[in-house]
CSV table of C-alpha atoms in Angstrom, one decimal:
chain,number,residue,atom,x,y,z
H,1,MET,CA,77.0,-32.3,28.7
H,2,ASN,CA,77.5,-28.8,28.3
H,3,ILE,CA,74.5,-26.0,28.4
H,4,THR,CA,75.3,-22.6,27.5
H,5,LYS,CA,73.0,-19.2,26.9
H,6,GLU,CA,73.7,-16.9,24.5
H,7,ASN,CA,71.6,-13.6,24.8
H,8,VAL,CA,69.9,-12.3,21.4
H,9,ASP,CA,68.7,-9.2,23.0
H,10,ALA,CA,67.1,-8.1,26.3
H,11,LEU,CA,63.9,-10.1,25.7
H,12,ASN,CA,65.3,-13.2,23.5
H,13,ALA,CA,68.0,-15.8,24.2
H,14,VAL,CA,69.1,-19.1,22.8
H,15,VAL,CA,70.1,-22.0,25.1
H,16,LYS,CA,72.3,-24.8,23.4
H,17,VAL,CA,72.5,-28.0,25.1
H,18,GLU,CA,75.2,-30.5,24.3
H,19,ILE,CA,75.0,-34.0,25.0
H,20,SER,CA,77.6,-36.5,24.4
H,21,ALA,CA,77.5,-40.5,24.1
H,22,ALA,CA,79.0,-40.5,27.6
H,23,ASP,CA,76.1,-38.8,29.1
H,24,TYR,CA,73.5,-41.5,28.4
H,25,GLN,CA,75.2,-44.7,27.1
H,26,ASP,CA,75.3,-46.4,30.6
H,27,LYS,CA,71.8,-45.6,31.3
H,28,VAL,CA,70.9,-47.2,27.7
H,29,ASP,CA,73.1,-50.3,28.4
H,30,ALA,CA,71.3,-50.8,31.7
H,31,ILE,CA,68.1,-50.7,30.1
H,32,LEU,CA,69.0,-52.7,27.3
H,33,VAL,CA,70.1,-55.6,29.9
H,34,ASP,CA,67.0,-55.4,31.8
H,35,TYR,CA,65.1,-55.8,28.4
H,36,ARG,CA,67.4,-58.9,27.5
H,37,LYS,CA,66.2,-60.7,31.0
H,38,LYS,CA,62.6,-60.0,30.1
H,39,ALA,CA,62.6,-60.5,26.3
H,40,ASP,CA,60.4,-63.5,25.2
H,41,ILE,CA,61.4,-64.3,21.7
H,42,PRO,CA,60.6,-67.6,19.8
H,43,GLY,CA,64.0,-69.8,19.4
H,44,PHE,CA,65.4,-68.5,22.6
H,45,ARG,CA,65.1,-69.1,26.2
H,46,LYS,CA,64.0,-66.4,28.4
H,47,GLY,CA,67.2,-64.4,29.2
H,48,GLN,CA,69.3,-66.0,26.7
H,49,VAL,CA,68.5,-63.7,23.7
H,50,PRO,CA,71.8,-62.2,22.2
H,51,MET,CA,72.6,-58.7,23.3
H,52,GLY,CA,73.2,-57.9,19.4
H,53,MET,CA,69.5,-58.9,18.8
H,54,ILE,CA,68.4,-56.8,21.6
H,55,LYS,CA,70.3,-53.8,20.5
H,56,LYS,CA,69.3,-53.9,17.1
H,57,GLN,CA,65.5,-54.2,17.7
H,58,TYR,CA,65.4,-51.7,20.9
H,59,GLY,CA,68.7,-49.8,21.0
H,60,LYS,CA,67.7,-46.9,18.9
H,61,SER,CA,64.3,-46.2,20.5
H,62,VAL,CA,65.8,-46.6,23.8
H,63,MET,CA,68.8,-44.0,23.1
H,64,ILE,CA,66.4,-41.5,21.5
H,65,ASP,CA,63.9,-41.8,24.7
H,66,GLU,CA,66.9,-41.5,27.1
H,67,VAL,CA,68.5,-38.5,25.3
H,68,ASN,CA,65.2,-36.7,25.3
H,69,LYS,CA,64.5,-37.3,29.0
H,70,LEU,CA,68.4,-36.3,29.7
H,71,LEU,CA,67.6,-33.4,27.6
H,72,GLN,CA,64.3,-32.2,29.5
H,73,ASP,CA,65.7,-32.6,32.6
H,74,SER,CA,68.8,-30.6,32.0
H,75,LEU,CA,67.2,-28.0,30.5
H,76,ASN,CA,64.6,-27.6,33.0
H,77,ASN,CA,67.4,-27.8,35.9
H,78,TYR,CA,69.4,-25.2,34.0
H,79,LEU,CA,66.6,-22.6,34.1
H,80,VAL,CA,66.2,-23.3,37.8
H,81,GLU,CA,69.7,-22.9,38.7
H,82,GLU,CA,70.3,-19.8,36.6
H,83,LYS,CA,66.9,-18.4,37.8
H,84,LEU,CA,65.7,-17.5,34.4
H,85,ASP,CA,62.5,-15.9,34.4
H,86,ILE,CA,61.1,-16.9,31.0
H,87,LEU,CA,57.6,-16.4,29.3
H,88,GLY,CA,55.7,-19.5,27.7
H,89,ASN,CA,58.2,-22.5,27.2
H,90,PRO,CA,61.4,-23.1,25.5
H,91,LEU,CA,61.0,-23.6,21.8
H,92,PRO,CA,63.4,-26.2,20.0
H,93,LYS,CA,65.1,-24.6,17.0
H,94,MET,CA,64.5,-26.8,14.0
H,95,GLN,CA,68.0,-28.2,12.7
H,96,ASP,CA,67.9,-29.7,9.0
H,97,ASP,CA,71.0,-31.5,9.4
H,98,PHE,CA,70.2,-33.3,12.7
H,99,ASN,CA,71.2,-37.1,12.6
H,100,TRP,CA,70.0,-39.7,15.4
H,101,GLU,CA,72.8,-41.9,13.8
H,102,ALA,CA,75.7,-39.6,15.6
H,103,ASP,CA,76.8,-40.2,19.2
H,104,ASP,CA,76.7,-36.8,19.9
H,105,TYR,CA,74.1,-34.1,19.7
H,106,ALA,CA,73.6,-30.4,20.1
H,107,PHE,CA,70.2,-29.0,20.7
H,108,GLU,CA,69.0,-25.5,20.6
H,109,PHE,CA,66.0,-23.7,22.2
H,110,GLU,CA,64.5,-20.3,22.0
H,111,LEU,CA,63.8,-18.5,25.1
H,112,GLY,CA,61.4,-15.5,25.5
H,113,LEU,CA,62.6,-13.4,28.9
H,114,ALA,CA,60.3,-11.7,31.2
H,115,PRO,CA,61.1,-8.1,31.0
H,116,GLU,CA,62.7,-6.1,33.7
H,117,PHE,CA,60.5,-3.0,35.1
H,118,ASP,CA,59.2,-1.1,38.0
H,119,VAL,CA,55.8,-0.6,39.1
H,120,LYS,CA,55.0,3.1,40.0
H,121,LEU,CA,52.0,3.4,42.4
H,122,ASP,CA,52.1,7.1,42.7
H,123,ALA,CA,49.2,8.0,40.1
H,124,LYS,CA,49.8,11.3,38.4
H,125,LYS,CA,46.0,11.2,37.6
H,126,LYS,CA,44.4,10.2,40.5
H,127,ILE,CA,42.2,7.3,40.5
H,128,THR,CA,38.7,7.2,41.6
H,129,LYS,CA,37.8,5.3,44.8
H,130,TYR,CA,33.6,5.4,45.2
H,131,ASP,CA,32.2,5.6,48.6
H,132,ILE,CA,28.5,4.1,47.8
H,133,VAL,CA,25.9,5.5,50.4
H,134,ALA,CA,22.3,4.1,50.8
H,135,ASP,CA,20.4,7.3,50.3
H,136,THR,CA,17.1,8.5,51.7
H,137,GLU,CA,15.4,7.7,48.6
H,138,LEU,CA,16.8,4.2,48.3
H,139,LEU,CA,15.8,3.3,51.9
H,140,ASP,CA,12.4,4.4,51.2
H,141,LYS,CA,12.2,2.1,48.3
H,142,GLU,CA,13.5,-0.5,50.7
H,143,VAL,CA,10.7,0.0,53.2
H,144,ALA,CA,8.3,-0.1,50.6
H,145,ASN,CA,9.3,-3.3,49.0
H,146,ILE,CA,9.5,-4.9,52.5
H,147,GLN,CA,5.9,-3.7,53.1
H,148,LYS,CA,4.8,-5.0,50.0
H,149,ARG,CA,6.8,-8.5,50.2
H,150,PHE,CA,5.1,-9.3,53.6
H,151,GLY,CA,1.9,-7.6,52.6
H,152,LYS,CA,-1.7,-9.0,51.9
H,153,ILE,CA,-2.6,-10.0,48.5
H,154,ILE,CA,-6.1,-8.9,47.2
H,155,PRO,CA,-7.3,-10.4,43.9
H,156,GLN,CA,-9.0,-7.9,41.4
H,157,GLU,CA,-11.5,-8.1,38.8
H,158,THR,CA,-9.9,-5.6,36.4
H,159,VAL,CA,-6.1,-4.2,36.0
H,160,VAL,CA,-5.7,-1.2,38.3
H,161,GLU,CA,-2.5,1.3,39.0
H,162,GLY,CA,-0.2,-0.8,41.3
H,163,ALA,CA,-1.6,-4.4,40.2
H,164,ALA,CA,0.4,-7.4,39.4
H,165,ILE,CA,-0.6,-9.2,36.4
H,166,ALA,CA,0.2,-12.9,35.8
H,167,GLY,CA,-0.3,-14.2,32.4
H,168,THR,CA,1.1,-15.9,29.1
H,169,PHE,CA,3.4,-13.9,26.7
H,170,VAL,CA,2.9,-15.9,23.0
H,171,ASN,CA,4.8,-15.5,19.7
H,172,GLU,CA,4.0,-18.0,17.3
H,173,GLU,CA,6.9,-17.1,14.9
H,174,LYS,CA,9.6,-17.5,17.9
H,175,GLU,CA,7.8,-20.5,19.3
H,176,LEU,CA,7.3,-18.4,22.4
H,177,GLU,CA,5.1,-19.6,25.4
H,178,LYS,CA,6.2,-18.2,28.7
H,179,LYS,CA,4.1,-17.7,32.0
H,180,SER,CA,5.1,-14.7,33.8
H,181,THR,CA,4.0,-12.1,36.4
H,182,ILE,CA,4.5,-8.3,35.6
H,183,GLU,CA,4.1,-5.3,37.4
H,184,LEU,CA,2.0,-2.5,35.8
H,185,ASP,CA,4.7,-0.2,37.2
H,186,SER,CA,7.4,-1.5,35.1
H,187,ILE,CA,5.2,-1.1,31.8
H,188,LYS,CA,6.9,1.7,30.0
H,189,GLY,CA,4.9,4.5,28.1
H,190,LYS,CA,1.4,5.6,28.3
H,191,VAL,CA,0.1,3.8,25.2
H,192,ASN,CA,1.2,0.3,26.8
H,193,LYS,CA,-0.2,1.3,30.2
H,194,LYS,CA,-3.8,2.1,28.7
H,195,LYS,CA,-3.7,-1.1,27.1
H,196,PHE,CA,-3.7,-2.9,30.4
H,197,LEU,CA,-5.7,-0.4,32.5
H,198,GLY,CA,-9.4,-1.9,32.9
H,199,ALA,CA,-8.3,-5.1,31.3
H,200,LYS,CA,-10.0,-8.4,32.9
H,201,VAL,CA,-8.9,-12.0,33.3
H,202,GLY,CA,-9.2,-13.8,29.8
H,203,ASP,CA,-8.5,-10.5,27.8
H,204,VAL,CA,-5.6,-10.8,25.2
H,205,ILE,CA,-3.6,-7.8,24.7
H,206,GLU,CA,-1.3,-7.0,22.0
H,207,LEU,CA,2.0,-5.9,22.5
H,208,LYS,CA,5.6,-5.0,21.1
H,209,THR,CA,8.9,-6.0,22.7
H,210,LYS,CA,10.4,-3.0,21.8
H,211,GLY,CA,10.0,-0.3,24.8
H,212,LEU,CA,7.6,-2.5,26.8
H,213,PHE,CA,9.5,-2.2,30.0
H,214,ASP,CA,11.4,0.3,31.7
H,215,ASP,CA,14.5,-2.0,32.0
H,216,ASP,CA,15.4,-4.6,29.2
H,217,HIS,CA,16.4,-6.9,32.1
H,218,LYS,CA,12.8,-7.2,33.0
H,219,LEU,CA,11.9,-8.2,29.3
H,220,MET,CA,14.8,-10.8,29.9
H,221,GLY,CA,12.9,-12.3,32.7
H,222,ALA,CA,9.3,-12.0,31.5
H,223,LEU,CA,10.3,-13.9,28.3
H,224,GLY,CA,12.8,-16.2,29.6
H,225,MET,CA,15.4,-15.2,27.4
H,226,SER,CA,19.3,-14.5,27.6
H,227,HIS,CA,21.0,-11.2,27.1
H,228,ASP,CA,22.0,-11.8,23.8
H,229,GLU,CA,18.7,-13.0,22.8
H,230,ILE,CA,16.7,-10.1,24.2
H,231,HIS,CA,19.3,-7.4,22.5
H,232,GLY,CA,17.7,-5.8,19.6
H,233,LEU,CA,14.6,-7.8,19.6
H,234,GLU,CA,11.6,-6.3,17.7
H,235,ILE,CA,8.7,-8.8,17.8
H,236,PRO,CA,5.0,-8.5,18.2
H,237,LEU,CA,3.4,-10.3,21.3
H,238,THR,CA,0.2,-11.3,22.7
H,239,PHE,CA,-0.2,-11.3,26.5
H,240,THR,CA,-3.2,-13.4,27.8
H,241,ILE,CA,-4.3,-12.0,31.3
H,242,GLU,CA,-4.9,-15.1,33.9
H,243,GLU,CA,-4.6,-13.3,37.2
H,244,ILE,CA,-4.9,-9.9,38.5
H,245,ASN,CA,-3.8,-8.7,42.2
H,246,ILE,CA,-2.8,-5.8,44.2
H,247,THR,CA,-0.9,-6.0,47.4
H,248,GLU,CA,-1.8,-4.2,50.6
H,249,LEU,CA,1.2,-3.1,51.9
H,250,SER,CA,1.7,-4.2,55.8
H,251,GLU,CA,2.1,-1.8,58.3
H,252,VAL,CA,5.5,-0.7,59.7
H,253,ASN,CA,5.0,-2.1,62.9
H,254,GLN,CA,7.0,-4.7,65.5
H,255,GLU,CA,5.3,-7.5,63.8
H,256,LEU,CA,6.8,-6.6,60.6
H,257,PHE,CA,10.1,-6.1,62.1
H,258,ASP,CA,10.1,-9.7,63.5
H,259,LYS,CA,9.2,-11.2,60.3
H,260,VAL,CA,12.1,-9.5,58.4
H,261,PHE,CA,14.7,-9.9,61.0
H,262,GLY,CA,13.8,-12.0,64.0
H,263,PRO,CA,12.0,-11.5,67.2
H,264,ASP,CA,13.2,-7.9,68.9
H,265,VAL,CA,16.1,-7.8,66.6
H,266,VAL,CA,14.7,-4.3,65.4
H,267,LYS,CA,12.4,-2.4,67.4
H,268,SER,CA,11.8,0.9,65.6
H,269,GLU,CA,11.3,2.1,62.0
H,270,GLU,CA,14.7,4.2,62.6
H,271,GLU,CA,16.3,0.8,63.6
H,272,LEU,CA,14.6,-0.7,60.4
H,273,ARG,CA,16.2,1.9,58.1
H,274,GLU,CA,19.4,1.8,59.8
H,275,LYS,CA,19.6,-2.0,59.4
H,276,ILE,CA,18.6,-1.7,55.8
H,277,LYS,CA,21.3,1.0,55.3
H,278,GLU,CA,24.1,-1.4,57.1
H,279,ASP,CA,23.1,-4.2,54.7
H,280,ALA,CA,22.9,-2.3,51.4
H,281,GLU,CA,26.4,-0.5,52.0
H,282,LYS,CA,27.8,-3.9,52.6
H,283,GLN,CA,26.7,-5.3,49.2
H,284,PHE,CA,27.4,-1.7,47.6
H,285,GLN,CA,31.3,-2.1,49.1
H,286,THR,CA,31.9,-5.5,47.3
H,287,GLN,CA,30.9,-3.5,44.1
H,288,ALA,CA,33.0,-0.7,44.8
H,289,ASP,CA,36.1,-2.6,45.7
H,290,GLN,CA,35.9,-4.8,42.4
H,291,GLN,CA,35.5,-1.3,40.4
H,292,LEU,CA,38.5,-0.1,42.4
H,293,LEU,CA,40.6,-3.1,41.5
H,294,ASN,CA,39.6,-2.9,38.0
H,295,ALA,CA,40.5,0.6,37.9
H,296,VAL,CA,43.9,0.3,39.3
H,297,THR,CA,44.5,-2.8,37.4
H,298,GLU,CA,43.6,-0.4,34.1
H,299,TYR,CA,45.9,2.4,35.5
H,300,LEU,CA,48.8,-0.1,36.0
H,301,VAL,CA,48.5,-1.7,32.5
H,302,GLU,CA,48.3,1.6,30.8
H,303,ASN,CA,51.1,3.2,32.8
H,304,THR,CA,53.9,0.5,33.5
H,305,LYS,CA,55.6,0.6,30.0
H,306,PHE,CA,57.8,-2.3,28.9
H,307,ASP,CA,58.5,-4.6,26.1
H,308,LEU,CA,57.5,-8.2,25.5
H,309,PRO,CA,59.4,-10.9,23.3
H,310,ALA,CA,56.3,-10.8,21.0
H,311,GLU,CA,57.4,-12.4,18.0
H,312,PHE,CA,58.7,-15.5,20.2
H,313,LEU,CA,55.1,-15.3,22.1
H,314,LYS,CA,53.4,-15.6,18.7
H,315,LYS,CA,55.5,-18.6,17.7
H,316,TRP,CA,55.0,-20.1,21.5
H,317,LEU,CA,51.0,-19.8,21.0
H,318,ALA,CA,51.1,-21.3,17.8
H,319,VAL,CA,52.4,-24.6,19.0
H,320,SER,CA,51.3,-24.7,22.5
H,321,GLY,CA,47.7,-25.6,22.4
H,322,GLU,CA,45.9,-28.8,21.5
H,323,ASN,CA,45.7,-27.5,17.8
H,324,PRO,CA,48.0,-25.6,16.1
H,325,MET,CA,47.6,-22.2,14.8
H,326,THR,CA,48.5,-20.7,11.7
H,327,PRO,CA,51.0,-17.6,12.0
H,328,GLU,CA,47.8,-15.2,11.5
H,329,GLN,CA,45.9,-17.2,14.2
H,330,ALA,CA,48.7,-16.9,16.8
H,331,ALA,CA,48.9,-13.3,16.0
H,332,ALA,CA,45.3,-12.5,16.6
H,333,GLU,CA,45.6,-14.7,19.7
H,334,TYR,CA,48.3,-12.5,20.9
H,335,GLU,CA,46.6,-9.5,20.5
H,336,LYS,CA,43.9,-10.6,22.6
H,337,SER,CA,45.8,-12.2,25.3
H,338,GLU,CA,48.4,-9.3,25.6
H,339,LYS,CA,46.9,-7.3,28.0
H,340,GLY,CA,46.4,-10.0,30.3
H,341,LEU,CA,49.7,-11.0,30.2
H,342,ARG,CA,51.0,-7.6,31.0
H,343,TYR,CA,48.8,-7.4,34.2
H,344,GLN,CA,50.0,-11.1,35.2
H,345,LEU,CA,53.5,-9.7,35.0
H,346,ILE,CA,52.7,-6.5,36.8
H,347,GLU,CA,50.9,-8.5,39.4
H,348,GLY,CA,53.5,-10.7,40.2
H,349,LYS,CA,56.1,-7.7,40.4
H,350,VAL,CA,53.8,-5.9,43.0
H,351,LEU,CA,53.5,-9.3,45.1
H,352,LYS,CA,57.4,-9.9,44.8
H,353,ASP,CA,58.5,-6.2,45.8
H,354,ASN,CA,56.2,-5.7,48.5
H,355,ASP,CA,56.4,-9.5,50.0
H,356,ILE,CA,53.0,-10.2,49.6
H,357,LYS,CA,52.7,-13.9,50.0
H,358,LEU,CA,49.9,-16.6,50.5
H,359,ASP,CA,50.4,-19.6,52.6
H,360,PHE,CA,48.0,-22.7,52.4
H,361,GLN,CA,46.6,-21.6,56.0
H,362,GLU,CA,45.2,-18.5,54.8
H,363,LEU,CA,43.7,-20.4,51.8
H,364,LYS,CA,41.7,-22.6,54.0
H,365,ASP,CA,40.7,-19.7,56.5
H,366,PHE,CA,39.5,-17.8,53.3
H,367,THR,CA,37.9,-20.9,51.8
H,368,LYS,CA,36.2,-21.6,55.3
H,369,GLY,CA,34.7,-18.2,55.1
H,370,PHE,CA,33.4,-18.4,51.7
H,371,VAL,CA,31.9,-21.9,52.4
H,372,LYS,CA,30.1,-20.4,55.5
H,373,ALA,CA,28.7,-17.6,53.7
H,374,GLN,CA,27.2,-19.8,51.1
H,375,MET,CA,25.8,-22.3,53.6
H,376,ALA,CA,24.2,-19.2,55.5
H,377,GLN,CA,22.2,-18.5,52.4
H,378,TYR,CA,20.6,-21.9,52.9
H,379,GLY,CA,19.8,-21.1,56.2
H,380,GLN,CA,22.8,-23.2,57.8
H,381,VAL,CA,24.2,-20.2,60.3
H,382,ASN,CA,26.1,-22.3,62.7
H,383,PRO,CA,27.7,-25.5,61.1
H,384,GLU,CA,30.0,-27.6,63.3
H,385,GLU,CA,33.7,-27.0,62.7
H,386,LYS,CA,34.2,-30.7,61.6
H,387,GLU,CA,31.8,-30.4,58.8
H,388,LEU,CA,33.2,-27.0,57.8
H,389,ASP,CA,36.7,-28.7,57.6
H,390,ASP,CA,35.5,-31.5,55.5
H,391,ILE,CA,33.9,-29.6,53.2
H,392,VAL,CA,37.0,-27.2,52.8
H,393,THR,CA,39.2,-30.2,52.1
H,394,ARG,CA,36.8,-31.3,49.6
H,395,VAL,CA,36.7,-27.9,48.0
H,396,LEU,CA,40.5,-27.9,47.9
H,397,SER,CA,41.0,-31.1,46.7
H,398,ASN,CA,39.4,-30.0,43.3
H,399,GLN,CA,42.2,-28.0,41.5
H,400,GLU,CA,40.2,-25.9,39.7
H,401,GLU,CA,38.2,-24.7,42.4
H,402,ALA,CA,41.5,-24.2,44.4
H,403,LYS,CA,42.9,-22.0,41.8
H,404,ARG,CA,40.0,-20.0,41.4
H,405,LEU,CA,39.7,-19.4,45.4
H,406,GLN,CA,43.4,-18.7,45.5
H,407,GLU,CA,43.1,-16.0,42.6
H,408,GLN,CA,40.2,-14.5,44.7
H,409,LEU,CA,42.5,-14.3,47.9
H,410,VAL,CA,45.2,-13.0,45.9
H,411,SER,CA,43.0,-10.1,44.4
H,412,GLN,CA,41.7,-9.5,48.2
H,413,LYS,CA,45.3,-9.2,49.2
H,414,LEU,CA,46.4,-6.8,46.2
H,415,LEU,CA,43.2,-4.8,46.9
H,416,ASN,CA,44.3,-4.2,50.7
H,417,PHE,CA,47.7,-3.5,49.6
H,418,TYR,CA,46.6,-0.7,47.1
H,419,LYS,CA,44.1,0.8,49.7
H,420,GLU,CA,47.2,1.5,51.9
H,421,ALA,CA,49.6,2.3,49.1
H,422,ILE,CA,47.9,4.5,46.7
H,423,THR,CA,46.4,8.0,47.3
H,424,PHE,CA,42.6,7.9,45.4
H,425,LYS,CA,40.2,10.4,45.0
H,426,VAL,CA,37.4,9.7,47.0
H,427,LYS,CA,34.0,10.2,45.4
H,428,GLU,CA,30.7,9.9,47.6
H,429,VAL,CA,27.7,8.7,45.5
H,430,ASN,CA,24.4,7.0,45.6
H,431,TYR,CA,24.1,3.6,43.7
H,432,GLU,CA,22.3,5.0,40.9
H,433,GLU,CA,25.1,7.5,40.5
H,434,PHE,CA,27.8,4.7,40.7
H,435,VAL,CA,25.9,2.9,38.3
H,436,LYS,CA,26.0,5.8,35.5
H,437,GLU,CA,29.6,6.8,36.1
H,438,VAL,CA,30.9,3.3,36.0
H,439,TYR,CA,29.1,1.1,33.5
H,440,LYS,CA,27.7,4.2,31.2
């Protein structure tokens, strides 16, 4: 057997695999002998069927099967031994004059080669790293929310300022009938609020979805609809009032502190606000980190220039999935996936060049932390180590879940690396400013 590679250009190559009868015949003969031993053909005793009959019946299919196995194994071994960094999988070149009746065969495969490039982390235009702080306004709101959450509910005869109103939204055309509780303070516009103020239980209020709430996400919750269903929705509604309440705010005292955080964890309003600030900024940090990773990703994709074997990849996409694509469909799919492929290559280069590795113990520890955090949400704050280990083992035995967690861990490692390796423009903002700048 002989394998050779011819470079078409820097990103494309053709590998030729030549197989002769000497490479596969012994294996084919051994299989046919075994077939003869087991063959059960009428008119012949078991094991006594003439070899000529066995070869005539099975010889070609066994030979084709063995040649294909040999071809696949030799090609895979060649790619590994030559350390060829390829994209996609080798594509067999069609041969019009190919003949399985011959003894010797030559197969050709197209390869798409990964480009060579350098990743520069010294950004000319500095990437913004947001430091989100919990400002006084947010702390005031959170203290008020806690007071309200642990406050006393007082039924009302009519809707007054600050009321919570339970009722049913109806639109017959959309077959909508949804029970909801809404806050009067979340209703948008003087005209809409005027319809509610002074209304009693049993009153039916006519409304329109457009501009009803100060935030469309509240409309989603009130009507039980998805983001796509709510987008651009303009329909009339009726709202039948069923219950009206106001909440008398809880006093800011030790009883409230103990209800929120447990006995004697917080002992003053100052400590309460500090605890709220600490918890809020932990949550903000997660969002700021994700935004930073996204910003670095965008920067690297935009500023790391290299060519890809585009035509090869389009051909590969056309045949690699469960359902073959037309050239036009493959080209469209390539356009959608090119950016993701570029970042995969960049990410791999960063990991390799900076010796950022991931071992199984790290993945187990990361998964354990993930499981503990989930259990804590359901009140299980001190699980036993054996229980944790058993859950981690089950989670990582699921290939999809293991892959997802591995990707999260790699992203975390990259983020930590980027924070050390890149000089950012640091900007301190409150949460509202962060949302306006990032999500616009």
